[in-house]
Coordinates of N, CA and C in Angstrom, one line a residue:
M208 N -19.3 56.5 30.8 CA -19.4 55.6 31.8 C -20.7 55.1 31.2
K209 N -21.6 55.3 30.6 CA -23.0 54.9 29.8 C -22.1 53.5 29.2
T210 N -21.2 54.2 28.3 CA -20.8 53.6 27.2 C -20.3 52.2 27.4
R211 N -19.3 52.2 28.6 CA -18.7 51.4 28.8 C -20.3 50.1 29.5
N212 N -20.5 50.7 29.9 CA -22.2 49.8 30.1 C -22.4 48.7 29.4
G213 N -23.1 50.3 28.6 CA -23.6 48.9 27.4 C -22.8 48.0 26.3
I214 N -21.6 48.0 26.3 CA -20.6 47.4 25.6 C -20.7 46.3 26.6
S215 N -20.8 46.5 27.7 CA -20.6 45.0 28.2 C -21.7 44.6 28.7
R216 N -22.4 45.0 28.3 CA -24.3 44.2 28.4 C -24.3 43.3 26.8
M217 N -23.6 44.4 26.4 CA -24.1 43.7 24.8 C -22.6 42.5 24.8
M218 N -21.8 42.4 25.0 CA -20.4 41.4 25.3 C -21.3 40.1 25.7
S219 N -21.9 40.5 27.3 CA -22.9 39.3 28.2 C -23.7 38.5 27.2
L220 N -24.1 39.6 26.4 CA -25.6 39.0 25.7 C -25.2 38.0 24.4
F221 N -23.8 38.6 23.9 CA -23.0 38.0 22.7 C -22.7 36.6 23.8
L222 N -22.1 36.5 24.8 CA -21.5 34.9 25.0 C -22.5 34.1 25.5
W223 N -23.7 34.4 26.3 CA -24.8 34.0 26.9 C -25.6 33.4 25.2
V224 N -25.4 33.9 23.7 CA -26.1 33.7 22.5 C -25.0 32.3 22.2
L225 N -24.2 32.2 22.7 CA -23.0 30.9 21.8 C -22.8 29.8 23.0
L226 N -23.2 30.3 23.9 CA -23.0 29.1 24.9 C -24.7 28.5 24.5
M227 N -25.4 29.2 24.5 CA -27.1 28.4 24.3 C -27.0 27.4 22.5
A228 N -26.1 27.8 22.1 CA -26.1 27.6 20.7 C -24.7 26.1 20.2
C229 N -23.9 26.0 21.8 CA -23.1 25.0 21.3 C -23.8 23.4 22.4
S230 N -24.8 24.2 23.3 CA -25.4 23.4 24.7 C -26.1 22.8 23.7
A231 N -27.0 23.1 23.2 CA -28.3 22.8 22.2 C -28.3 21.2 21.6
E232 N -29.1 20.7 21.6 CA -29.5 18.9 21.4 C -29.3 19.2 19.8
D233 N -28.5 17.9 19.3 CA -28.2 17.7 17.7 C -29.6 17.9 17.0
G234 N -29.7 18.2 15.6 CA -30.8 18.3 15.3 C -30.8 16.3 14.0
A235 N -31.8 16.4 13.8 CA -32.1 15.0 13.4 C -31.5 15.1 11.7
V236 N -31.0 13.6 11.5 CA -30.2 13.4 10.4 C -30.3 14.1 8.9
G237 N -29.7 14.5 8.4 CA -30.0 14.9 7.3 C -30.7 13.8 6.4
P238 N -31.0 13.7 5.0 CA -30.7 12.1 4.2 C -29.6 12.8 3.6
A239 N -29.0 10.8 2.9 CA -27.8 10.9 2.3 C -27.8 11.4 0.8
G240 N -26.5 11.9 0.7 CA -26.3 12.6 -0.1 C -26.3 11.7 -1.6
P241 N -26.2 12.1 -3.4 CA -26.5 11.5 -4.1 C -24.4 10.8 -4.0
Q242 N -25.0 9.1 -4.6 CA -23.4 8.6 -4.6 C -22.7 9.4 -5.6
G243 N -21.3 9.4 -5.4 CA -20.5 10.1 -6.2 C -19.9 8.7 -7.2
P244 N -19.3 9.4 -8.5 CA -19.0 8.7 -9.8 C -18.6 7.5 -9.0
Q245 N -18.5 6.2 -9.9 CA -17.2 5.2 -9.7 C -16.3 5.5 -10.0
G246 N -15.2 5.1 -9.0 CA -13.9 5.1 -9.6 C -13.7 4.1 -10.4
E247 N -12.0 4.3 -11.4 CA -11.8 3.2 -12.7 C -11.6 2.3 -12.2
Q248 N -12.2 1.7 -13.4 CA -11.8 -0.2 -12.9 C -10.6 -0.4 -13.1
G249 N -9.9 -1.6 -12.3 CA -8.3 -1.9 -11.8 C -7.4 -2.4 -13.1
I250 N -6.4 -2.4 -12.9 CA -6.3 -3.4 -14.7 C -6.3 -5.0 -14.6
P251 N -7.0 -5.6 -15.7 CA -7.0 -7.2 -15.5 C -5.8 -7.5 -14.9
G252 N -5.8 -9.0 -14.5 CA -4.7 -9.4 -13.9 C -4.2 -10.7 -15.1
T253 N -2.9 -11.4 -15.2 CA -2.9 -11.6 -16.3 C -3.2 -13.6 -16.8
D254 N -4.0 -13.9 -17.3 CA -4.6 -15.4 -17.2 C -3.7 -16.0 -16.9
G255 N -3.9 -17.4 -15.9 CA -3.5 -18.6 -15.9 C -2.9 -19.5 -17.2
Q256 N -2.2 -20.2 -16.4 CA -1.7 -21.0 -18.0 C -2.4 -22.7 -18.0
D257 N -2.8 -22.9 -19.2 CA -3.7 -24.1 -19.5 C -3.2 -25.2 -19.0
G258 N -4.3 -26.0 -18.2 CA -3.7 -27.3 -17.5 C -3.4 -28.3 -18.8
Q259 N -3.2 -29.2 -18.3 CA -2.6 -30.6 -20.1 C -3.8 -31.0 -20.0
D260 N -4.0 -31.2 -21.5 CA -5.1 -31.8 -22.3 C -5.2 -33.6 -21.5
G261 N -5.8 -34.0 -21.5 CA -5.7 -35.2 -21.3 C -5.8 -36.0 -22.1
A262 N -5.1 -36.8 -22.1 CA -5.4 -38.2 -23.4 C -6.3 -39.0 -24.1
D263 N -5.9 -39.1 -25.8 CA -7.4 -39.2 -25.9 C -7.5 -40.9 -25.5
G264 N -9.2 -41.3 -25.7 CA -9.5 -42.3 -24.7 C -9.6 -43.3 -26.5
Q265 N -9.8 -45.0 -26.0 CA -9.9 -45.9 -27.1 C -10.7 -45.4 -28.2
D266 N -10.7 -45.6 -29.2 CA -11.9 -45.7 -30.1 C -12.7 -46.5 -29.9
G267 N -14.1 -47.0 -30.0 CA -14.6 -47.8 -29.1 C -15.0 -48.4 -30.8
T268 N -16.0 -49.7 -29.7 CA -16.4 -50.6 -31.1 C -17.6 -51.2 -30.9
A269 N -18.7 -50.9 -31.7 CA -20.3 -51.1 -31.2 C -20.3 -52.5 -30.7
N270 N -19.8 -53.5 -31.6 CA -20.3 -54.9 -31.3 C -18.8 -55.9 -31.8
V271 N -18.7 -56.8 -31.3 CA -17.7 -57.6 -31.8 C -19.0 -59.3 -31.5
F272 N -18.5 -59.8 -32.9 CA -18.5 -61.2 -32.9 C -17.5 -62.4 -33.4
S273 N -16.9 -63.4 -32.3 CA -16.1 -63.6 -32.8 C -16.6 -65.2 -32.3
S274 N -15.7 -66.5 -33.0 CA -15.9 -67.6 -33.6 C -14.4 -68.1 -32.5
G275 N -14.7 -69.4 -31.6 CA -13.1 -70.0 -31.2 C -12.5 -70.4 -32.3
W276 N -11.7 -71.2 -31.9 CA -10.9 -72.3 -33.1 C -11.7 -73.4 -34.1
F277 N -11.7 -73.1 -34.5 CA -12.4 -74.5 -35.4 C -11.3 -75.3 -36.3
E278 N -11.8 -76.2 -36.9 CA -11.1 -77.5 -37.8 C -11.5 -77.7 -38.4
I279 N -11.1 -78.2 -40.3 CA -12.2 -78.1 -41.1 C -11.9 -79.1 -41.4
D280 N -12.7 -80.5 -41.3 CA -12.5 -81.7 -41.4 C -14.0 -82.2 -42.3
P281 N -13.8 -82.7 -43.5 CA -13.5 -82.1 -44.4 C -13.9 -81.2 -45.3
W282 N -12.6 -80.7 -46.3 CA -13.1 -79.6 -46.7 C -14.5 -79.9 -48.5
D283 N -15.1 -79.0 -48.0 CA -16.4 -79.6 -49.4 C -16.4 -78.8 -50.3
T284 N -14.9 -78.9 -51.2 CA -14.8 -79.1 -52.0 C -13.4 -79.2 -51.9
D285 N -12.9 -80.8 -51.9 CA -11.3 -81.4 -52.3 C -10.9 -82.1 -52.6
I286 N -10.3 -81.4 -54.1 CA -9.5 -81.6 -55.4 C -7.5 -80.8 -55.2
P287 N -6.7 -81.2 -55.8 CA -5.5 -81.8 -55.6 C -5.2 -79.9 -55.6
D288 N -5.3 -78.9 -56.4 CA -5.5 -77.9 -56.8 C -6.2 -76.6 -56.0
F289 N -7.1 -77.7 -55.5 CA -8.3 -75.8 -54.8 C -8.9 -76.9 -53.4
K290 N -9.7 -76.0 -52.4 CA -9.9 -76.6 -51.3 C -11.2 -75.3 -51.3
F291 N -11.9 -75.7 -51.0 CA -12.9 -75.1 -49.9 C -14.1 -75.5 -49.6
H292 N -14.3 -74.6 -47.9 CA -15.5 -75.1 -47.4 C -16.1 -73.3 -46.4
R293 N -17.1 -73.5 -46.8 CA -18.1 -72.4 -45.8 C -18.0 -73.1 -44.4
I294 N -17.6 -72.1 -43.7 CA -17.4 -71.7 -42.3 C -19.5 -72.1 -42.0
P295 N -19.8 -73.4 -41.0 CA -21.4 -73.5 -41.0 C -21.3 -72.8 -39.8
G296 N -22.8 -72.1 -39.3 CA -23.6 -71.3 -38.6 C -23.1 -70.1 -39.2
L297 N -22.6 -69.3 -39.4 CA -22.2 -68.7 -39.7 C -23.3 -67.8 -40.8
I298 N -24.4 -67.0 -40.9 CA -25.0 -66.4 -41.8 C -25.1 -64.7 -41.4
L299 N -24.0 -64.6 -42.6 CA -23.9 -62.5 -42.4 C -24.7 -61.7 -43.0
T300 N -25.3 -60.7 -42.3 CA -26.4 -59.9 -43.3 C -25.8 -58.8 -44.0
E301 N -26.4 -57.9 -43.9 CA -26.0 -56.8 -45.5 C -25.1 -56.1 -45.1
F302 N -26.0 -55.5 -44.0 CA -25.1 -54.6 -43.1 C -23.8 -55.1 -42.2
Q303 N -23.8 -55.9 -42.2 CA -22.2 -56.8 -41.8 C -21.4 -57.0 -43.1
I304 N -21.9 -57.5 -44.0 CA -21.1 -57.3 -45.3 C -20.9 -56.1 -45.8
E305 N -21.7 -55.2 -45.9 CA -20.9 -53.8 -46.3 C -20.6 -53.0 -45.1
N306 N -20.7 -53.3 -44.3 CA -20.2 -51.7 -43.1 C -19.1 -52.5 -42.5
N307 N -19.0 -54.2 -41.8 CA -18.2 -54.7 -41.0 C -16.9 -55.1 -40.9
L308 N -16.2 -55.7 -40.7 CA -14.7 -55.5 -41.2 C -14.5 -56.9 -40.5
I309 N -14.2 -57.6 -41.6 CA -14.1 -59.9 -40.9 C -12.6 -60.1 -41.0
L310 N -11.9 -60.2 -40.2 CA -10.8 -61.1 -40.2 C -10.4 -62.5 -40.3
V311 N -10.5 -63.3 -41.0 CA -10.1 -64.7 -40.3 C -9.3 -64.8 -40.1
Y312 N -8.1 -65.8 -39.2 CA -6.7 -65.9 -38.9 C -6.8 -67.7 -38.9
R313 N -5.6 -68.2 -38.9 CA -4.9 -69.3 -39.7 C -3.9 -69.7 -38.2
R314 N -4.3 -71.0 -37.3 CA -3.7 -71.0 -36.6 C -2.7 -72.2 -36.8
Y315 N -1.4 -72.3 -37.0 CA -0.7 -74.2 -37.3 C 0.2 -74.4 -35.9
Q316 N 0.1 -75.5 -35.7 CA 0.7 -75.6 -34.5 C 1.0 -77.6 -35.0
P317 N 1.9 -77.2 -35.5 CA 2.7 -79.0 -35.8 C 3.1 -79.4 -34.6
I318 N 3.5 -78.9 -33.8 CA 4.0 -79.8 -32.5 C 3.5 -78.8 -31.5
P319 N 3.5 -79.2 -30.4 CA 2.9 -78.5 -28.5 C 3.7 -77.0 -28.6
T320 N 5.3 -76.8 -29.0 CA 6.4 -75.8 -28.2 C 5.9 -75.2 -29.6
F321 N 5.2 -75.1 -30.8 CA 5.5 -73.9 -31.7 C 3.9 -73.8 -31.9
T322 N 3.9 -72.7 -32.0 CA 2.1 -72.1 -32.4 C 2.4 -70.4 -33.3
S323 N 1.5 -70.4 -34.6 CA 2.1 -69.9 -35.7 C 0.9 -69.1 -36.3
V324 N 0.0 -67.7 -35.4 CA -0.8 -67.7 -36.0 C -1.0 -66.3 -37.1
T325 N -1.2 -66.3 -37.6 CA -1.3 -65.5 -39.8 C -2.7 -65.1 -39.9
L326 N -2.7 -63.8 -40.1 CA -4.2 -63.1 -40.9 C -4.5 -63.6 -42.6
L327 N -5.5 -63.8 -43.1 CA -5.4 -64.8 -44.2 C -5.5 -63.2 -45.0
P328 N -5.2 -63.2 -45.6 CA -4.5 -63.6 -47.0 C -3.2 -64.4 -46.5
L329 N -3.1 -65.4 -46.1 CA -1.3 -66.0 -46.6 C -1.0 -67.1 -47.8
A330 N 0.1 -66.9 -48.9 CA 0.2 -67.3 -49.9 C 1.9 -67.6 -49.1
E331 N 2.1 -69.1 -49.8 CA 3.3 -69.4 -49.3 C 4.3 -69.6 -50.9
Y332 N 5.2 -69.2 -50.9 CA 6.1 -69.0 -52.1 C 7.4 -70.1 -52.1
N333 N 7.8 -70.9 -53.9 CA 8.4 -71.6 -53.5 C 10.5 -71.5 -53.5
G334 N 11.1 -72.4 -54.2 CA 12.3 -71.5 -53.5 C 12.5 -70.1 -54.8
S335 N 12.2 -70.2 -56.2 CA 12.4 -69.4 -57.0 C 11.7 -67.6 -56.3
G336 N 11.1 -67.8 -55.8 CA 9.8 -66.3 -54.8 C 8.6 -66.3 -56.0
T337 N 8.3 -67.6 -56.4 CA 7.2 -67.3 -56.7 C 5.6 -68.1 -55.9
V338 N 4.6 -67.2 -56.1 CA 3.3 -68.3 -55.3 C 3.2 -69.2 -55.9
E339 N 3.0 -70.5 -54.9 CA 2.8 -71.8 -55.1 C 1.3 -72.0 -54.4
L340 N 0.9 -71.4 -53.2 CA -0.4 -71.5 -52.9 C -0.8 -70.1 -52.0
L341 N -2.4 -70.2 -51.9 CA -2.1 -69.2 -51.7 C -4.1 -69.5 -50.8
L342 N -3.5 -69.0 -49.8 CA -5.0 -69.5 -48.8 C -5.8 -67.8 -48.3
T343 N -7.1 -67.8 -48.4 CA -7.3 -66.6 -48.5 C -9.3 -66.9 -47.8
S344 N -9.6 -65.9 -47.4 CA -10.9 -65.5 -46.8 C -11.7 -65.0 -48.1
R345 N -12.9 -65.3 -48.3 CA -14.2 -64.3 -49.2 C -15.2 -64.7 -48.3
V346 N -16.4 -63.6 -48.7 CA -18.2 -63.7 -48.8 C -18.1 -64.0 -49.9
Q347 N -19.7 -64.5 -50.3 CA -20.2 -65.3 -50.9 C -21.8 -65.3 -50.2
G348 N -22.5 -64.5 -50.9 CA -23.6 -64.7 -50.6 C -24.0 -63.7 -49.3
N349 N -24.3 -65.0 -48.4 CA -24.0 -64.5 -46.8 C -23.6 -65.5 -46.4
G350 N -23.0 -66.2 -46.5 CA -21.6 -66.5 -46.2 C -20.6 -66.5 -45.9
L351 N -19.7 -67.3 -45.2 CA -17.9 -66.7 -44.8 C -16.9 -67.9 -45.6
F352 N -16.2 -68.1 -46.6 CA -15.5 -69.1 -46.7 C -13.7 -68.8 -47.1
I353 N -13.3 -70.3 -46.6 CA -12.2 -70.1 -46.6 C -11.6 -71.4 -47.5
Q354 N -10.0 -71.1 -48.6 CA -10.0 -71.8 -49.7 C -8.5 -71.8 -50.0
I355 N -8.4 -72.5 -50.4 CA -6.8 -73.4 -50.8 C -6.9 -73.1 -52.2
E356 N -6.1 -72.8 -52.8 CA -5.7 -72.1 -54.3 C -4.3 -72.9 -54.6
S357 N -3.7 -73.5 -55.2 CA -2.2 -73.7 -55.6 C -2.2 -74.0 -57.2
Y358 N -0.7 -73.8 -57.1 CA -0.6 -73.0 -58.4 C 1.5 -73.8 -58.2
G359 N 1.0 -75.1 -59.0 CA 2.4 -75.5 -59.1 C 2.5 -76.9 -58.3
R360 N 1.8 -76.8 -57.5 CA 2.2 -78.3 -57.0 C 0.6 -78.9 -55.9
N361 N 0.4 -80.3 -55.7 CA -0.9 -80.6 -55.6 C -0.8 -80.5 -54.4
V362 N -1.8 -80.7 -53.4 CA -2.4 -80.2 -52.0 C -2.9 -81.3 -51.6
T363 N -2.3 -82.5 -50.9 CA -2.2 -83.4 -50.0 C -3.4 -83.5 -49.3
N364 N -4.3 -84.8 -49.3 CA -5.8 -84.4 -48.9 C -5.9 -84.3 -47.0
D365 N -4.1 -83.9 -46.6 CA -4.1 -84.4 -45.1 C -3.8 -82.7 -44.5
E366 N -3.1 -82.3 -45.5 CA -2.9 -81.0 -45.4 C -4.0 -79.4 -45.2
Y367 N -4.1 -78.8 -44.0 CA -4.7 -77.9 -44.0 C -5.7 -79.0 -43.2
L368 N -6.0 -79.5 -42.6 CA -6.7 -79.9 -42.0 C -6.3 -80.5 -40.6
G369 N -7.6 -80.2 -39.4 CA -6.7 -80.2 -37.8 C -6.4 -81.5 -37.4
P370 N -5.7 -81.8 -35.9 CA -5.4 -81.2 -35.0 C -4.7 -79.9 -35.7
E371 N -3.6 -79.8 -36.7 CA -2.4 -78.9 -36.8 C -2.9 -77.7 -36.8
T372 N -3.8 -77.4 -38.3 CA -4.7 -75.9 -38.3 C -5.6 -76.0 -38.4
Q373 N -5.8 -74.8 -37.6 CA -7.6 -73.9 -37.0 C -7.9 -72.8 -37.4
F374 N -9.1 -72.6 -37.5 CA -9.3 -71.0 -38.3 C -10.1 -70.7 -37.2
R375 N -10.5 -68.5 -36.9 CA -10.9 -68.6 -36.7 C -11.2 -67.0 -36.9
Y376 N -12.7 -66.7 -37.1 CA -13.2 -65.7 -37.1 C -13.1 -64.6 -36.6
I377 N -12.9 -62.8 -36.7 CA -13.4 -62.2 -35.8 C -13.9 -60.9 -36.4
I378 N -15.8 -60.7 -36.1 CA -16.1 -59.5 -36.9 C -16.4 -58.9 -36.2
I379 N -16.1 -57.4 -36.3 CA -16.2 -55.9 -35.6 C -16.6 -54.9 -36.9
E380 N -18.1 -54.8 -35.7 CA -18.9 -53.4 -36.1 C -18.0 -52.1 -35.6
P381 N -17.5 -51.3 -36.6 CA -17.1 -50.1 -36.5 C -18.9 -49.0 -35.3
D382 N -17.9 -48.5 -33.6 CA -19.0 -47.5 -33.8 C -19.7 -46.2 -34.3
P383 N -20.6 -46.4 -34.9 CA -21.0 -44.8 -35.7 C -20.9 -44.1 -34.6
T384 N -20.7 -43.3 -33.4 CA -20.7 -42.5 -33.0 C -19.3 -41.9 -32.2
S385 N -18.8 -42.8 -33.2 CA -17.7 -42.2 -32.9 C -16.8 -41.2 -34.2
D386 N -16.0 -40.1 -34.2 CA -15.5 -39.0 -34.9 C -13.8 -39.2 -34.8
K387 N -12.8 -40.5 -34.2 CA -11.8 -40.9 -35.0 C -11.9 -41.8 -35.8
R388 N -10.4 -41.7 -35.6 CA -10.0 -42.2 -37.1 C -10.0 -43.4 -36.7
P389 N -10.6 -44.4 -37.6 CA -11.2 -45.8 -37.2 C -9.6 -46.9 -37.5
I390 N -9.5 -48.1 -36.2 CA -8.3 -48.6 -35.9 C -7.9 -49.3 -37.0
S391 N -6.6 -49.7 -37.4 CA -6.0 -50.6 -38.5 C -6.1 -51.9 -37.9
F392 N -7.0 -52.3 -37.6 CA -6.9 -54.0 -37.3 C -6.0 -54.3 -37.6
S393 N -6.1 -55.1 -39.0 CA -5.4 -55.3 -40.3 C -3.6 -55.4 -39.8
K394 N -3.6 -54.3 -40.0 CA -2.0 -53.9 -39.8 C -1.7 -54.3 -38.3
M395 N -2.3 -54.9 -37.0 CA -1.7 -55.2 -35.8 C -1.4 -56.7 -35.6
Q396 N -1.2 -57.0 -35.1 CA -0.4 -58.5 -34.5 C -2.1 -58.9 -33.8
Y397 N -1.8 -60.6 -33.8 CA -3.0 -61.0 -33.3 C -3.1 -60.5 -32.3
D398 N -1.7 -61.4 -31.1 CA -2.1 -61.1 -29.8 C -2.3 -59.3 -29.4
E399 N -2.3 -58.5 -30.4 CA -3.2 -56.9 -29.9 C -4.1 -56.6 -30.2
V400 N -4.8 -57.1 -31.2 CA -5.8 -57.3 -31.9 C -6.9 -58.1 -30.6
I401 N -6.6 -59.2 -30.5 CA -7.3 -60.1 -28.9 C -7.5 -58.8 -27.5
K402 N -5.7 -58.1 -27.6 CA -5.7 -57.9 -26.5 C -7.0 -56.2 -26.1
Y403 N -6.9 -55.7 -26.9 CA -7.6 -54.4 -27.6 C -9.6 -55.0 -27.3
L404 N -9.9 -55.9 -27.7 CA -11.0 -56.5 -28.2 C -11.1 -57.2 -26.7
G405 N -10.6 -57.6 -26.1 CA -11.2 -58.1 -24.8 C -11.6 -59.6 -24.9
L406 N -10.6 -60.2 -25.5 CA -11.2 -61.4 -26.1 C -10.6 -62.5 -25.6
D407 N -11.0 -64.1 -25.3 CA -10.2 -64.8 -25.3 C -8.7 -65.3 -26.3
P408 N -7.7 -65.9 -26.6 CA -6.9 -66.2 -27.3 C -7.5 -67.1 -27.9

């Protein structure tokens, strides 16, 4: 009988301790534990397609000097097989002579409905294909000259004078900052050169 009472008391004591443990207030939160190791890096995505390259810009020119159309009348030197004329008012610098491109054009308009513009030098041939006249431009000293040399025929006094024949020069200074290949203006048509440089025809 005493044994049963002892067991009952022990069970009651155990239940009371268990009940107190469950109903007790939570204690303070402990410090965070150390961070775990970083996970493996994911597989990189594929690169996107490259965009299309933009169009190349036009090659630049630093400076352009141009005359209007002018007539020669009279020639400085005027003999049957040789005519020679210095363009007045134009004094070339040493830099222009050594670095610039100098173009001289001849415009021929015998009638209002026909006009021909040609870059010098210009050769005229006879029926057998031999050069009989050569119209050229050249630099001498600090001047720009236009001359006619005749081979086999005389040049009359009124040939290559205005208003039927006129001349024009264009001096092009290349852009020193450009790394592009220079443009071959001498291989372009007159209208193309004028349009590219933004000049009046």
